[in-house]
Short mmCIF file of C-alpha atoms and ligand atoms in Angstrom, two decimals:
data_model
loop_
_atom_site.label_atom_id
_atom_site.label_comp_id
_atom_site.label_asym_id
_atom_site.label_seq_id
_atom_site.Cartn_x
_atom_site.Cartn_y
_atom_site.Cartn_z
CA UNK A 1 -293.26 71.89 252.05
CA UNK A 2 -290.28 71.04 249.88
CA UNK A 3 -287.09 71.43 251.90
CA UNK A 4 -283.51 70.29 251.54
CA UNK A 5 -281.64 69.06 254.59
CA UNK A 6 -278.41 70.91 255.24
CA UNK A 7 -275.70 70.26 257.78
CA UNK A 8 -277.18 72.46 260.49
CA UNK A 9 -280.54 73.59 259.17
CA UNK A 10 -283.24 72.81 256.60
CA UNK A 11 -283.42 74.99 253.53
CA UNK A 12 -286.33 76.07 251.36
CA UNK A 13 -286.17 76.94 247.70
CA UNK A 14 -287.49 80.07 245.99
CA UNK A 15 -288.12 79.82 242.25
CA UNK A 16 -288.96 82.41 239.61
CA UNK A 17 -289.62 81.42 236.01
CA UNK A 18 -289.31 83.45 232.85
CA UNK A 19 -291.19 81.43 230.25
CA UNK A 20 -290.95 82.20 226.55
CA UNK A 21 -293.76 80.95 224.39
CA UNK A 22 -293.69 81.38 220.68
CA UNK A 23 -296.74 83.19 219.38
CA UNK A 24 -298.75 81.33 216.72
CA UNK A 25 -299.11 83.70 213.78
CA UNK A 26 -298.73 83.52 210.01
CA UNK A 27 -296.06 86.18 209.96
CA UNK A 28 -293.37 87.59 212.22
CA UNK A 29 -293.75 90.28 214.86
CA UNK A 30 -292.48 93.17 212.71
CA UNK A 31 -292.30 91.78 209.18
CA UNK A 32 -294.42 89.93 206.65
CA UNK A 33 -292.07 86.92 206.43
CA UNK A 34 -293.59 83.56 207.36
CA UNK A 35 -293.31 82.65 211.03
CA UNK A 36 -293.41 78.93 210.28
CA UNK A 37 -289.75 78.00 210.52
CA UNK A 38 -290.24 74.26 211.06
CA UNK A 39 -287.17 72.09 210.34
CA UNK A 40 -288.38 70.99 206.90
CA UNK A 41 -288.19 74.59 205.68
CA UNK A 42 -284.87 75.38 203.95
CA UNK A 43 -282.64 77.80 205.87
CA UNK A 44 -282.97 81.50 205.09
CA UNK A 45 -286.00 81.17 202.83
CA UNK A 46 -288.37 83.00 205.18
CA UNK A 47 -286.47 86.17 205.82
CA UNK A 48 -287.51 89.69 204.95
CA UNK A 49 -285.36 92.79 204.59
CA UNK A 50 -286.60 93.89 208.02
CA UNK A 51 -285.48 90.64 209.69
CA UNK A 52 -281.91 91.03 208.52
CA UNK A 53 -281.86 94.77 209.23
CA UNK A 54 -281.19 96.09 205.77
CA UNK A 55 -280.50 99.84 206.01
CA UNK A 56 -283.65 101.91 205.88
CA UNK A 57 -286.07 99.05 206.48
CA UNK A 58 -288.82 99.82 208.96
CA UNK A 59 -290.59 97.40 211.31
CA UNK A 60 -294.40 97.25 211.14
CA UNK A 61 -296.17 95.80 214.17
CA UNK A 62 -298.21 92.66 213.47
CA UNK A 63 -301.67 93.31 214.91
CA UNK A 64 -302.48 89.62 215.16
CA UNK A 65 -299.49 89.00 217.45
CA UNK A 66 -300.77 91.80 219.67
CA UNK A 67 -304.19 90.13 219.83
CA UNK A 68 -302.53 86.85 220.76
CA UNK A 69 -300.65 88.55 223.60
CA UNK A 70 -303.89 90.09 224.86
CA UNK A 71 -305.60 86.70 224.65
CA UNK A 72 -302.82 85.07 226.70
CA UNK A 73 -302.87 87.96 229.15
CA UNK A 74 -306.59 87.42 229.74
CA UNK A 75 -305.92 83.69 230.15
CA UNK A 76 -303.40 84.63 232.86
CA UNK A 77 -306.07 86.71 234.63
CA UNK A 78 -303.86 89.71 234.01
CA UNK A 79 -304.29 93.40 233.50
CA UNK A 80 -303.79 94.45 229.89
CA UNK A 81 -301.90 97.73 229.58
CA UNK A 82 -303.84 100.25 227.57
CA UNK A 83 -300.52 101.77 226.54
CA UNK A 84 -297.09 100.19 226.31
CA UNK A 85 -293.94 100.70 224.28
CA UNK A 86 -291.35 98.74 222.39
CA UNK A 87 -287.69 99.21 223.21
CA UNK A 88 -284.35 98.19 221.79
CA UNK A 89 -282.39 95.83 224.01
CA UNK A 90 -278.82 96.06 222.74
CA UNK A 91 -276.52 93.14 222.48
CA UNK A 92 -274.42 91.53 219.83
CA UNK A 93 -275.64 88.22 218.64
CA UNK A 94 -274.70 86.78 215.27
CA UNK A 95 -278.23 85.41 214.74
CA UNK A 96 -279.90 88.77 215.32
CA UNK A 97 -278.49 91.07 212.62
CA UNK A 98 -280.17 94.22 213.99
CA UNK A 99 -277.65 94.31 216.82
CA UNK A 100 -280.52 94.70 219.24
CA UNK A 101 -283.66 92.81 220.09
CA UNK A 102 -286.95 94.68 219.93
CA UNK A 103 -288.55 93.94 223.29
CA UNK A 104 -290.50 95.98 225.80
CA UNK A 105 -288.71 98.24 228.32
CA UNK A 106 -287.79 96.52 231.59
CA UNK A 107 -288.83 99.54 233.63
CA UNK A 108 -292.21 100.22 232.02
CA UNK A 109 -295.50 98.32 232.05
CA UNK A 110 -295.45 95.84 229.15
CA UNK A 111 -298.53 94.75 227.21
CA UNK A 112 -299.53 92.26 229.94
CA UNK A 113 -299.28 93.30 233.61
CA UNK A 114 -299.98 91.58 236.93
CA UNK A 115 -301.90 88.32 236.80
CA UNK A 116 -302.00 84.83 238.25
CA UNK A 117 -302.16 81.16 237.38
CA UNK A 118 -303.69 78.53 239.60
CA UNK A 119 -301.87 75.25 240.24
CA UNK A 120 -302.20 72.47 242.78
CA UNK A 121 -299.48 73.13 245.35
CA UNK A 122 -297.34 70.46 247.00
CA UNK A 123 -299.80 70.37 249.91
CA UNK A 124 -302.59 69.34 247.51
CA UNK A 125 -304.35 72.70 247.87
CA UNK A 126 -305.01 75.29 245.19
CA UNK A 127 -302.18 77.75 244.93
CA UNK A 128 -302.04 80.99 243.01
CA UNK A 129 -298.76 81.70 241.31
CA UNK A 130 -298.50 85.42 240.69
CA UNK A 131 -297.42 86.76 237.32
CA UNK A 132 -295.46 89.97 237.23
CA UNK A 133 -295.64 90.70 233.53
CA UNK A 134 -295.65 89.29 230.04
CA UNK A 135 -294.06 91.16 227.18
CA UNK A 136 -293.74 90.78 223.44
CA UNK A 137 -290.31 90.48 221.89
CA UNK A 138 -288.47 89.13 218.87
CA UNK A 139 -286.90 85.70 218.74
CA UNK A 140 -283.36 85.28 217.42
CA UNK A 141 -282.30 83.01 214.57
CA UNK A 142 -280.31 79.80 214.83
CA UNK A 143 -276.59 79.24 214.55
CA UNK A 144 -275.40 75.95 213.15
CA UNK A 145 -271.97 74.82 214.18
CA UNK A 146 -272.25 71.19 213.12
CA UNK A 147 -272.73 71.51 209.36
CA UNK A 148 -269.12 72.22 208.35
CA UNK A 149 -265.80 71.43 210.05
CA UNK A 150 -264.45 74.98 210.00
CA UNK A 151 -267.43 77.22 209.32
CA UNK A 152 -270.53 78.23 211.27
CA UNK A 153 -273.83 79.00 209.57
CA UNK A 154 -276.72 81.25 210.50
CA UNK A 155 -280.35 80.50 209.69
CA UNK A 156 -282.53 83.61 209.98
CA UNK A 157 -285.90 81.90 209.46
CA UNK A 158 -286.72 82.25 213.15
CA UNK A 159 -285.26 85.75 213.46
CA UNK A 160 -288.05 88.15 214.35
CA UNK A 161 -290.73 85.59 215.17
CA UNK A 162 -292.90 86.84 218.05
CA UNK A 163 -292.24 85.58 221.56
CA UNK A 164 -294.27 86.28 224.65
CA UNK A 165 -292.16 86.20 227.81
CA UNK A 166 -294.15 85.46 230.94
CA UNK A 167 -292.44 86.30 234.24
CA UNK A 168 -293.53 85.09 237.68
CA UNK A 169 -293.73 87.59 240.52
CA UNK A 170 -291.97 87.55 243.85
CA UNK A 171 -293.42 89.95 246.38
CA UNK A 172 -290.17 90.98 248.07
CA UNK A 173 -291.86 93.71 250.09
CA UNK A 174 -294.38 91.29 251.55
CA UNK A 175 -292.59 88.05 252.46
CA UNK A 176 -295.79 86.47 253.81
CA UNK A 177 -297.28 86.45 250.34
CA UNK A 178 -296.21 82.94 249.32
CA UNK A 179 -297.78 82.95 245.86
CA UNK A 180 -294.63 81.82 244.12
CA UNK A 181 -293.10 78.51 243.15
CA UNK A 182 -291.33 76.66 245.96
CA UNK A 183 -290.41 73.23 244.59
CA UNK A 184 -289.31 71.48 241.38
CA UNK A 185 -292.74 69.78 241.17
CA UNK A 186 -294.57 73.07 241.47
CA UNK A 187 -292.34 74.47 238.72
CA UNK A 188 -293.41 71.62 236.47
CA UNK A 189 -297.10 72.07 237.33
CA UNK A 190 -296.87 75.79 236.66
CA UNK A 191 -295.22 75.24 233.27
CA UNK A 192 -297.78 72.61 232.32
CA UNK A 193 -300.56 75.00 233.26
CA UNK A 194 -299.01 77.76 231.13
CA UNK A 195 -298.70 75.28 228.28
CA UNK A 196 -302.32 74.17 228.50
CA UNK A 197 -303.62 77.73 228.76
CA UNK A 198 -301.59 78.73 225.69
CA UNK A 199 -302.81 75.71 223.74
CA UNK A 200 -306.45 76.11 224.77
CA UNK A 201 -306.27 79.72 223.59
CA UNK A 202 -304.44 78.87 220.36
CA UNK A 203 -301.74 81.37 221.33
CA UNK A 204 -298.82 78.95 221.06
CA UNK A 205 -298.03 75.30 220.50
CA UNK A 206 -295.98 75.69 223.68
CA UNK A 207 -294.02 72.57 222.89
CA UNK A 208 -290.73 72.27 224.76
CA UNK A 209 -289.34 69.54 222.52
CA UNK A 210 -289.88 71.70 219.46
CA UNK A 211 -288.54 74.81 221.19
CA UNK A 212 -291.79 76.77 221.08
CA UNK A 213 -291.63 76.98 224.87
CA UNK A 214 -288.44 77.64 226.84
CA UNK A 215 -287.79 78.77 230.37
CA UNK A 216 -285.14 80.67 232.30
CA UNK A 217 -285.05 79.35 235.84
CA UNK A 218 -284.25 81.67 238.77
CA UNK A 219 -283.35 79.89 242.01
CA UNK A 220 -282.39 81.02 245.49
CA UNK A 221 -282.41 79.26 248.86
CA UNK A 222 -282.93 80.38 252.46
CA UNK A 223 -283.11 78.65 255.83
CA UNK A 224 -286.65 77.53 256.63
CA UNK A 225 -288.39 80.31 258.53
CA UNK A 226 -286.07 83.04 257.24
CA UNK A 227 -288.10 85.89 255.74
CA UNK A 228 -285.42 87.46 253.59
CA UNK A 229 -284.92 86.42 250.02
CA UNK A 230 -281.33 85.73 249.11
CA UNK A 231 -279.36 86.16 245.92
CA UNK A 232 -280.64 84.08 243.01
CA UNK A 233 -279.00 82.65 239.95
CA UNK A 234 -280.66 82.33 236.56
CA UNK A 235 -280.24 79.17 234.47
CA UNK A 236 -280.97 80.00 230.85
CA UNK A 237 -282.89 78.35 228.05
CA UNK A 238 -284.26 75.19 229.59
CA UNK A 239 -286.31 73.00 227.26
CA UNK A 240 -287.52 69.99 229.25
CA UNK A 241 -289.51 69.53 232.45
CA UNK A 242 -287.06 66.91 233.63
CA UNK A 243 -284.01 69.11 233.10
CA UNK A 244 -285.74 72.05 234.77
CA UNK A 245 -286.50 70.00 237.86
CA UNK A 246 -282.96 68.60 237.94
CA UNK A 247 -281.44 72.03 237.46
CA UNK A 248 -283.49 73.54 240.31
CA UNK A 249 -282.45 70.84 242.70
CA UNK A 250 -278.81 70.85 241.64
CA UNK A 251 -278.60 74.62 241.80
CA UNK A 252 -280.29 74.74 245.23
CA UNK A 253 -277.83 72.19 246.64
CA UNK A 254 -274.90 74.05 245.13
CA UNK A 255 -276.01 77.28 246.79
CA UNK A 256 -276.64 75.58 250.15
CA UNK A 257 -273.14 74.17 250.07
CA UNK A 258 -271.70 77.62 249.41
CA UNK A 259 -273.60 79.12 252.37
CA UNK A 260 -272.68 76.25 254.66
CA UNK A 261 -269.03 76.77 253.85
CA UNK A 262 -269.34 80.41 254.81
CA UNK A 263 -269.39 81.71 251.24
CA UNK A 264 -271.67 84.03 249.29
CA UNK A 265 -273.75 83.17 246.23
CA UNK A 266 -273.14 85.59 243.39
CA UNK A 267 -275.91 86.58 241.01
CA UNK A 268 -274.70 84.67 237.99
CA UNK A 269 -276.25 83.50 234.77
CA UNK A 270 -275.84 79.74 234.55
CA UNK A 271 -275.96 77.10 231.88
CA UNK A 272 -277.30 73.59 232.42
CA UNK A 273 -275.11 70.71 231.28
CA UNK A 274 -277.52 68.02 230.18
CA UNK A 275 -275.15 65.08 230.18
CA UNK A 276 -273.86 65.71 233.72
CA UNK A 277 -277.05 67.16 235.16
CA UNK A 278 -275.07 70.08 236.57
CA UNK A 279 -275.12 73.87 236.28
CA UNK A 280 -272.10 76.07 235.65
CA UNK A 281 -271.49 79.79 235.43
CA UNK A 282 -271.94 81.22 231.93
CA UNK A 283 -271.51 84.90 232.77
CA UNK A 284 -272.05 87.25 235.67
CA UNK A 285 -275.50 88.81 235.71
CA UNK A 286 -276.05 91.77 233.41
CA UNK A 287 -278.33 94.62 234.49
CA UNK A 288 -281.02 96.34 232.47
CA UNK A 289 -278.49 99.17 232.30
CA UNK A 290 -276.02 97.01 230.41
CA UNK A 291 -278.52 96.58 227.60
CA UNK A 292 -279.12 100.31 227.25
CA UNK A 293 -282.79 99.90 226.61
CA UNK A 294 -284.38 102.84 224.82
CA UNK A 295 -287.76 103.24 223.13
CA UNK A 296 -287.56 102.12 219.51
CA UNK A 297 -287.83 105.31 217.46
CA UNK A 298 -289.26 103.35 214.50
CA UNK A 299 -292.32 102.18 216.42
CA UNK A 300 -295.24 104.14 217.84
CA UNK A 301 -296.43 103.44 221.37
CA UNK A 302 -298.87 100.54 221.40
CA UNK A 303 -302.35 101.70 222.34
CA UNK A 304 -305.08 99.17 223.01
CA UNK A 305 -308.70 100.19 223.42
CA UNK A 306 -311.05 98.83 226.05
CA UNK A 307 -313.31 97.64 223.20
CA UNK A 308 -310.53 95.54 221.70
CA UNK A 309 -309.85 93.90 225.06
CA UNK A 310 -313.53 93.19 225.67
CA UNK A 311 -314.01 91.86 222.15
CA UNK A 312 -311.18 89.37 222.67
CA UNK A 313 -312.42 88.46 226.17
CA UNK A 314 -315.72 87.33 224.65
CA UNK A 315 -313.96 84.81 222.40
CA UNK A 316 -312.02 83.02 225.17
CA UNK A 317 -312.71 79.27 225.42
CA UNK A 318 -312.95 77.37 228.70
CA UNK A 319 -309.52 77.30 230.37
CA UNK A 320 -308.09 74.41 232.42
CA UNK A 321 -308.96 75.93 235.83
CA UNK A 322 -312.61 76.31 234.78
CA UNK A 323 -312.62 72.79 233.31
CA UNK A 324 -311.37 71.42 236.64
CA UNK A 325 -314.14 73.20 238.47
CA UNK A 326 -316.74 71.85 236.06
CA UNK A 327 -315.42 68.29 236.52
CA UNK A 328 -315.62 68.66 240.30
CA UNK A 329 -319.26 69.71 239.93
CA UNK A 330 -319.79 66.47 237.99
CA UNK A 331 -318.72 64.54 241.09
CA UNK A 332 -314.97 64.13 240.65
CA UNK A 333 -312.54 64.84 243.47
CA UNK A 334 -309.67 67.34 243.18
CA UNK A 335 -307.18 64.65 242.28
CA UNK A 336 -309.30 63.20 239.46
CA UNK A 337 -310.06 66.67 238.14
CA UNK A 338 -306.37 67.58 238.11
CA UNK A 339 -305.35 64.39 236.31
CA UNK A 340 -308.09 64.78 233.70
CA UNK A 341 -307.10 68.34 232.87
CA UNK A 342 -303.38 67.68 232.51
CA UNK A 343 -303.82 68.27 228.82
CA UNK A 344 -306.69 69.60 226.76
CA UNK A 345 -306.64 66.35 224.80
CA UNK A 346 -307.36 64.38 227.97
CA UNK A 347 -310.17 66.64 229.11
CA UNK A 348 -311.72 66.57 225.64
CA UNK A 349 -311.55 62.78 225.65
CA UNK A 350 -313.21 62.65 229.06
CA UNK A 351 -315.95 65.08 227.99
CA UNK A 352 -316.58 63.04 224.86
CA UNK A 353 -316.95 59.84 226.89
CA UNK A 354 -319.24 61.37 229.52
CA UNK A 355 -321.23 63.05 226.75
CA UNK A 356 -323.37 65.04 229.16
CA UNK A 357 -324.39 62.00 231.22
CA UNK A 358 -323.10 63.05 234.64
CA UNK A 359 -323.70 59.62 236.21
CA UNK A 360 -320.94 58.31 233.95
CA UNK A 361 -318.38 60.87 235.12
CA UNK A 362 -316.93 59.09 238.14
CA UNK A 363 -316.68 55.60 236.59
CA UNK A 364 -315.21 57.03 233.38
CA UNK A 365 -312.66 59.00 235.43
CA UNK A 366 -311.72 55.85 237.36
CA UNK A 367 -311.24 53.84 234.18
CA UNK A 368 -309.21 56.55 232.53
CA UNK A 369 -306.93 57.18 235.50
CA UNK A 370 -306.35 53.60 236.59
CA UNK A 371 -306.47 51.80 233.23
CA UNK A 372 -306.06 54.20 230.35
CA UNK A 373 -303.17 56.14 231.90
CA UNK A 374 -301.50 52.84 232.72
CA UNK A 375 -301.29 51.89 229.04
CA UNK A 376 -299.47 54.78 227.40
CA UNK A 377 -297.75 52.38 225.01
CA UNK A 378 -300.93 51.16 223.36
CA UNK A 379 -303.14 54.02 224.33
CA UNK A 380 -301.98 57.48 223.48
CA UNK A 381 -304.91 59.74 224.25
CA UNK A 382 -303.93 62.19 221.57
CA UNK A 383 -304.03 59.46 218.95
CA UNK A 384 -307.21 58.07 220.40
CA UNK A 385 -308.93 61.41 219.97
CA UNK A 386 -307.53 61.87 216.48
CA UNK A 387 -308.42 58.34 215.47
CA UNK A 388 -311.97 58.57 216.75
CA UNK A 389 -312.35 61.88 214.95
CA UNK A 390 -311.13 60.32 211.74
CA UNK A 391 -313.07 57.12 212.31
CA UNK A 392 -309.99 54.95 211.71
CA UNK A 393 -307.80 52.56 213.72
CA UNK A 394 -308.73 50.04 216.39
CA UNK A 395 -308.11 52.20 219.36
CA UNK A 396 -310.35 52.60 222.35
CA UNK A 397 -312.62 55.53 221.69
CA UNK A 398 -314.54 57.63 224.21
CA UNK A 399 -317.70 55.92 222.91
CA UNK A 400 -316.21 52.48 223.63
CA UNK A 401 -315.41 53.32 227.24
CA UNK A 402 -318.82 54.95 227.71
CA UNK A 403 -320.53 51.81 226.44
CA UNK A 404 -318.45 49.62 228.75
CA UNK A 405 -319.29 51.75 231.77
CA UNK A 406 -322.99 51.76 230.84
CA UNK A 407 -322.98 47.97 230.55
CA UNK A 408 -321.66 47.70 234.11
CA UNK A 409 -324.20 50.10 235.55
CA UNK A 410 -326.99 48.26 233.73
CA UNK A 411 -325.70 45.03 235.33
CA UNK A 412 -325.18 43.47 231.90
CA UNK A 413 -321.60 42.62 232.82
CA UNK A 414 -319.69 42.73 236.08
CA UNK A 415 -316.46 44.58 236.78
CA UNK A 416 -314.31 41.53 236.11
CA UNK A 417 -315.89 40.94 232.73
CA UNK A 418 -315.56 44.61 231.89
CA UNK A 419 -311.84 44.39 232.60
CA UNK A 420 -311.56 41.36 230.30
CA UNK A 421 -313.35 43.17 227.49
CA UNK A 422 -311.12 46.17 228.05
CA UNK A 423 -307.96 44.07 227.80
CA UNK A 424 -309.28 42.41 224.66
CA UNK A 425 -309.80 45.85 223.13
CA UNK A 426 -306.26 46.89 224.06
CA UNK A 427 -305.05 43.69 222.43
CA UNK A 428 -306.75 44.69 219.19
CA UNK A 429 -310.07 42.81 219.41
CA UNK A 430 -312.41 44.47 216.91
CA UNK A 431 -315.93 45.67 217.66
CA UNK A 432 -317.76 47.54 220.36
CA UNK A 433 -317.75 46.28 223.96
CA UNK A 434 -321.27 44.90 223.42
CA UNK A 435 -320.17 42.98 220.34
CA UNK A 436 -317.11 41.63 222.15
CA UNK A 437 -319.24 40.57 225.14
CA UNK A 438 -321.58 38.68 222.79
CA UNK A 439 -318.72 37.14 220.85
CA UNK A 440 -317.17 35.70 224.02
CA UNK A 441 -320.43 34.87 225.77
CA UNK A 442 -319.75 37.35 228.54
CA UNK A 443 -323.06 38.11 230.03
CA UNK A 444 -323.58 38.65 233.69
CA UNK A 445 -325.96 36.24 235.35
CA UNK A 446 -328.47 38.32 237.24
CA UNK A 447 -331.09 35.58 237.09
CA UNK A 448 -331.43 34.80 240.81
CA UNK A 449 -332.62 31.26 240.10
CA UNK A 450 -329.34 30.30 238.45
CA UNK A 451 -327.31 32.05 241.13
CA UNK A 452 -329.30 30.42 243.91
CA UNK A 453 -328.59 26.98 242.49
CA UNK A 454 -324.83 27.65 242.61
CA UNK A 455 -325.07 29.12 246.11
CA UNK A 456 -326.96 26.12 247.43
CA UNK A 457 -324.39 23.77 245.91
CA UNK A 458 -321.44 25.56 247.47
CA UNK A 459 -323.13 25.60 250.88
CA UNK A 460 -323.99 21.91 250.69
CA UNK A 461 -320.45 20.98 249.65
CA UNK A 462 -318.71 22.79 252.53
CA UNK A 463 -320.42 21.92 255.82
CA UNK A 464 -317.37 22.66 258.02
CA UNK A 465 -316.89 26.18 256.56
CA UNK A 466 -320.61 26.80 257.07
CA UNK A 467 -320.16 25.77 260.71
CA UNK A 468 -317.20 28.14 261.16
CA UNK A 469 -319.00 31.01 259.46
CA UNK A 470 -322.01 30.60 261.69
CA UNK A 471 -319.84 30.56 264.80
CA UNK A 472 -318.46 33.98 263.88
CA UNK A 473 -315.76 33.58 261.21
CA UNK A 474 -317.59 35.91 258.82
CA UNK A 475 -314.39 36.47 256.88
CA UNK A 476 -315.26 33.22 255.13
CA UNK A 477 -317.89 35.10 253.11
CA UNK A 478 -315.26 35.65 250.43
CA UNK A 479 -314.62 31.92 250.26
CA UNK A 480 -318.28 31.23 249.41
CA UNK A 481 -318.55 34.14 246.98
CA UNK A 482 -315.36 32.97 245.26
CA UNK A 483 -316.80 29.47 244.95
CA UNK A 484 -319.98 30.74 243.33
CA UNK A 485 -318.10 33.03 240.96
CA UNK A 486 -315.94 30.09 239.91
CA UNK A 487 -318.95 27.84 239.43
CA UNK A 488 -320.55 30.47 237.18
CA UNK A 489 -317.30 31.17 235.26
CA UNK A 490 -317.20 34.65 236.78
CA UNK A 491 -320.50 35.61 235.23
CA UNK A 492 -322.60 36.01 238.35
CA UNK A 493 -323.44 39.46 239.63
CA UNK A 494 -321.17 39.65 242.70
CA UNK A 495 -323.53 41.95 244.57
CA UNK A 496 -326.41 39.52 244.19
CA UNK A 497 -324.15 36.59 245.19
CA UNK A 498 -322.94 38.37 248.33
CA UNK A 499 -326.42 39.30 249.40
CA UNK A 500 -327.79 35.80 248.87
CA UNK A 501 -325.01 33.99 250.77
CA UNK A 502 -325.32 36.40 253.67
CA UNK A 503 -329.03 35.73 253.90
CA UNK A 504 -328.74 31.97 253.62
CA UNK A 505 -326.05 31.69 256.29
CA UNK A 506 -327.63 34.17 258.68
P1 ADP B 1 -284.34 90.22 235.51
O1 ADP B 1 -285.05 91.38 234.95
O2 ADP B 1 -282.99 90.49 235.96
O3 ADP B 1 -284.44 88.99 234.67
P2 ADP B 1 -286.52 90.01 237.36
O4 ADP B 1 -286.56 90.88 238.54
O5 ADP B 1 -287.41 90.29 236.23
O6 ADP B 1 -285.03 89.89 236.90
O7 ADP B 1 -286.78 88.54 237.86
C1 ADP B 1 -286.69 87.45 237.04
C2 ADP B 1 -287.33 86.31 237.77
O8 ADP B 1 -286.57 85.98 238.94
C3 ADP B 1 -288.73 86.61 238.27
O9 ADP B 1 -289.55 85.50 238.02
C4 ADP B 1 -288.55 86.82 239.74
O10 ADP B 1 -289.70 86.46 240.48
C5 ADP B 1 -287.41 85.89 240.06
N1 ADP B 1 -286.65 86.27 241.26
C6 ADP B 1 -286.31 87.50 241.66
N2 ADP B 1 -285.63 87.45 242.84
C7 ADP B 1 -285.53 86.13 243.19
C8 ADP B 1 -284.96 85.41 244.29
N3 ADP B 1 -284.34 86.02 245.29
N4 ADP B 1 -285.07 84.07 244.28
C9 ADP B 1 -285.70 83.42 243.29
N5 ADP B 1 -286.25 84.03 242.23
C10 ADP B 1 -286.18 85.37 242.17
MG1 MG B 2 -284.75 88.15 232.80
#
């Protein structure tokens, strides 16, 4: 359990995340303007009359965005509401000309209801993180304050693009239900899981660096063992895993200090200051009441038929949790399975290398986790997959690793030689592992005659070690094996060498 030591007691942390993912769609949630606002697009070129709230313009709900929300809801194992509504959430914001955001009412079931996401908890066990709801809403535009010394500019390209806000659930009535996030690491694992589900489903790019995934982070603390939840703060608009983890820890320590000095935490909305790694109060918390939500009179209630839900359910691809389970059935342990499903690109790469041959699964996993992951600088899995798909670049492909692993299990090369071939490939050596092995004369000696000759020589040359071994110093086995490996330039099959020395000295 993640705890923070205080002056008189240990504290635990309670975390709730509100994650916004931007819905992948050609057009915006309520208008036909393009939803692709990437930075190369000139400002204010993808804006319709609806987006800038020209008088008399009416929003029209984009059916595809609704389907995307349903798809994500199913990926979150959630109930899909057969009927939900859109509401106006009033506030003034210069990059949202309507003067309100069209969202879904806080007090009504939104399009996606209760669900859950599975992560690996800090104790290494599976943990369900409960989802309270996910609702569709409009994104705002962007203000630019750094273009001109005295003027600010507004770019409305992003205004009205569909967002899906996914909110984690805290069961305040049942404090023994611990299906919520309780550490910075779990927060990161949860967000990564959301990201991979969204990507696998094609619902969102869910890319924090590009802003297509952002999170509001709710944090409270309580003494370990205390059942009551205390007041939380909400840190807005976080866009990096690292900052989120820092902010949680900083905010938890700040609250602990307040309690330990006899104070009370107030329910504030915070901002995170990246350069200092601190949080500070932005405004005191506003209630749903302050926004004066009311059903948008321009939009009909959203009704979704059972058939529509079932039709979409049938098109869902395999999601990370199912992939993990499949990998475990192939013989991997929980840890391997978790590492190899960190991103869909990694699991695709692994699947391509195993290529249905289950006996390869464990060795491929070992190579990927201990070698491939250790070389991010010359081995970006994403590029490797792309490159092998395009048939370009000298990069280690799934086929290359599969061939290497097969050569070891066929005793054509030993582990040491495999490692050498691997390093040569990383260094840019062209050709398949087989070709490289041939080129450098790396062939394992499995011919027992040749091995026996080397074994006999090493035994004859070291009578005193033989004496010691026979009188019980069996640790010297390695000395003899090493000698034989050296004599054969590392080409002998170590298993055969071991076996033979043991027999001869028995
Ligand atoms: P709001 O509507 O004010 O944003 P919600 O009730 O929807 O608030 O909660 C927002 C998030 O804060 C949810 O993920 C919820 O689980 C979380 N949360 C609520 N109470 C606490 C608390 N005491 N400590 C930590 N997180 C909390
Ligand atoms: Mg909120």
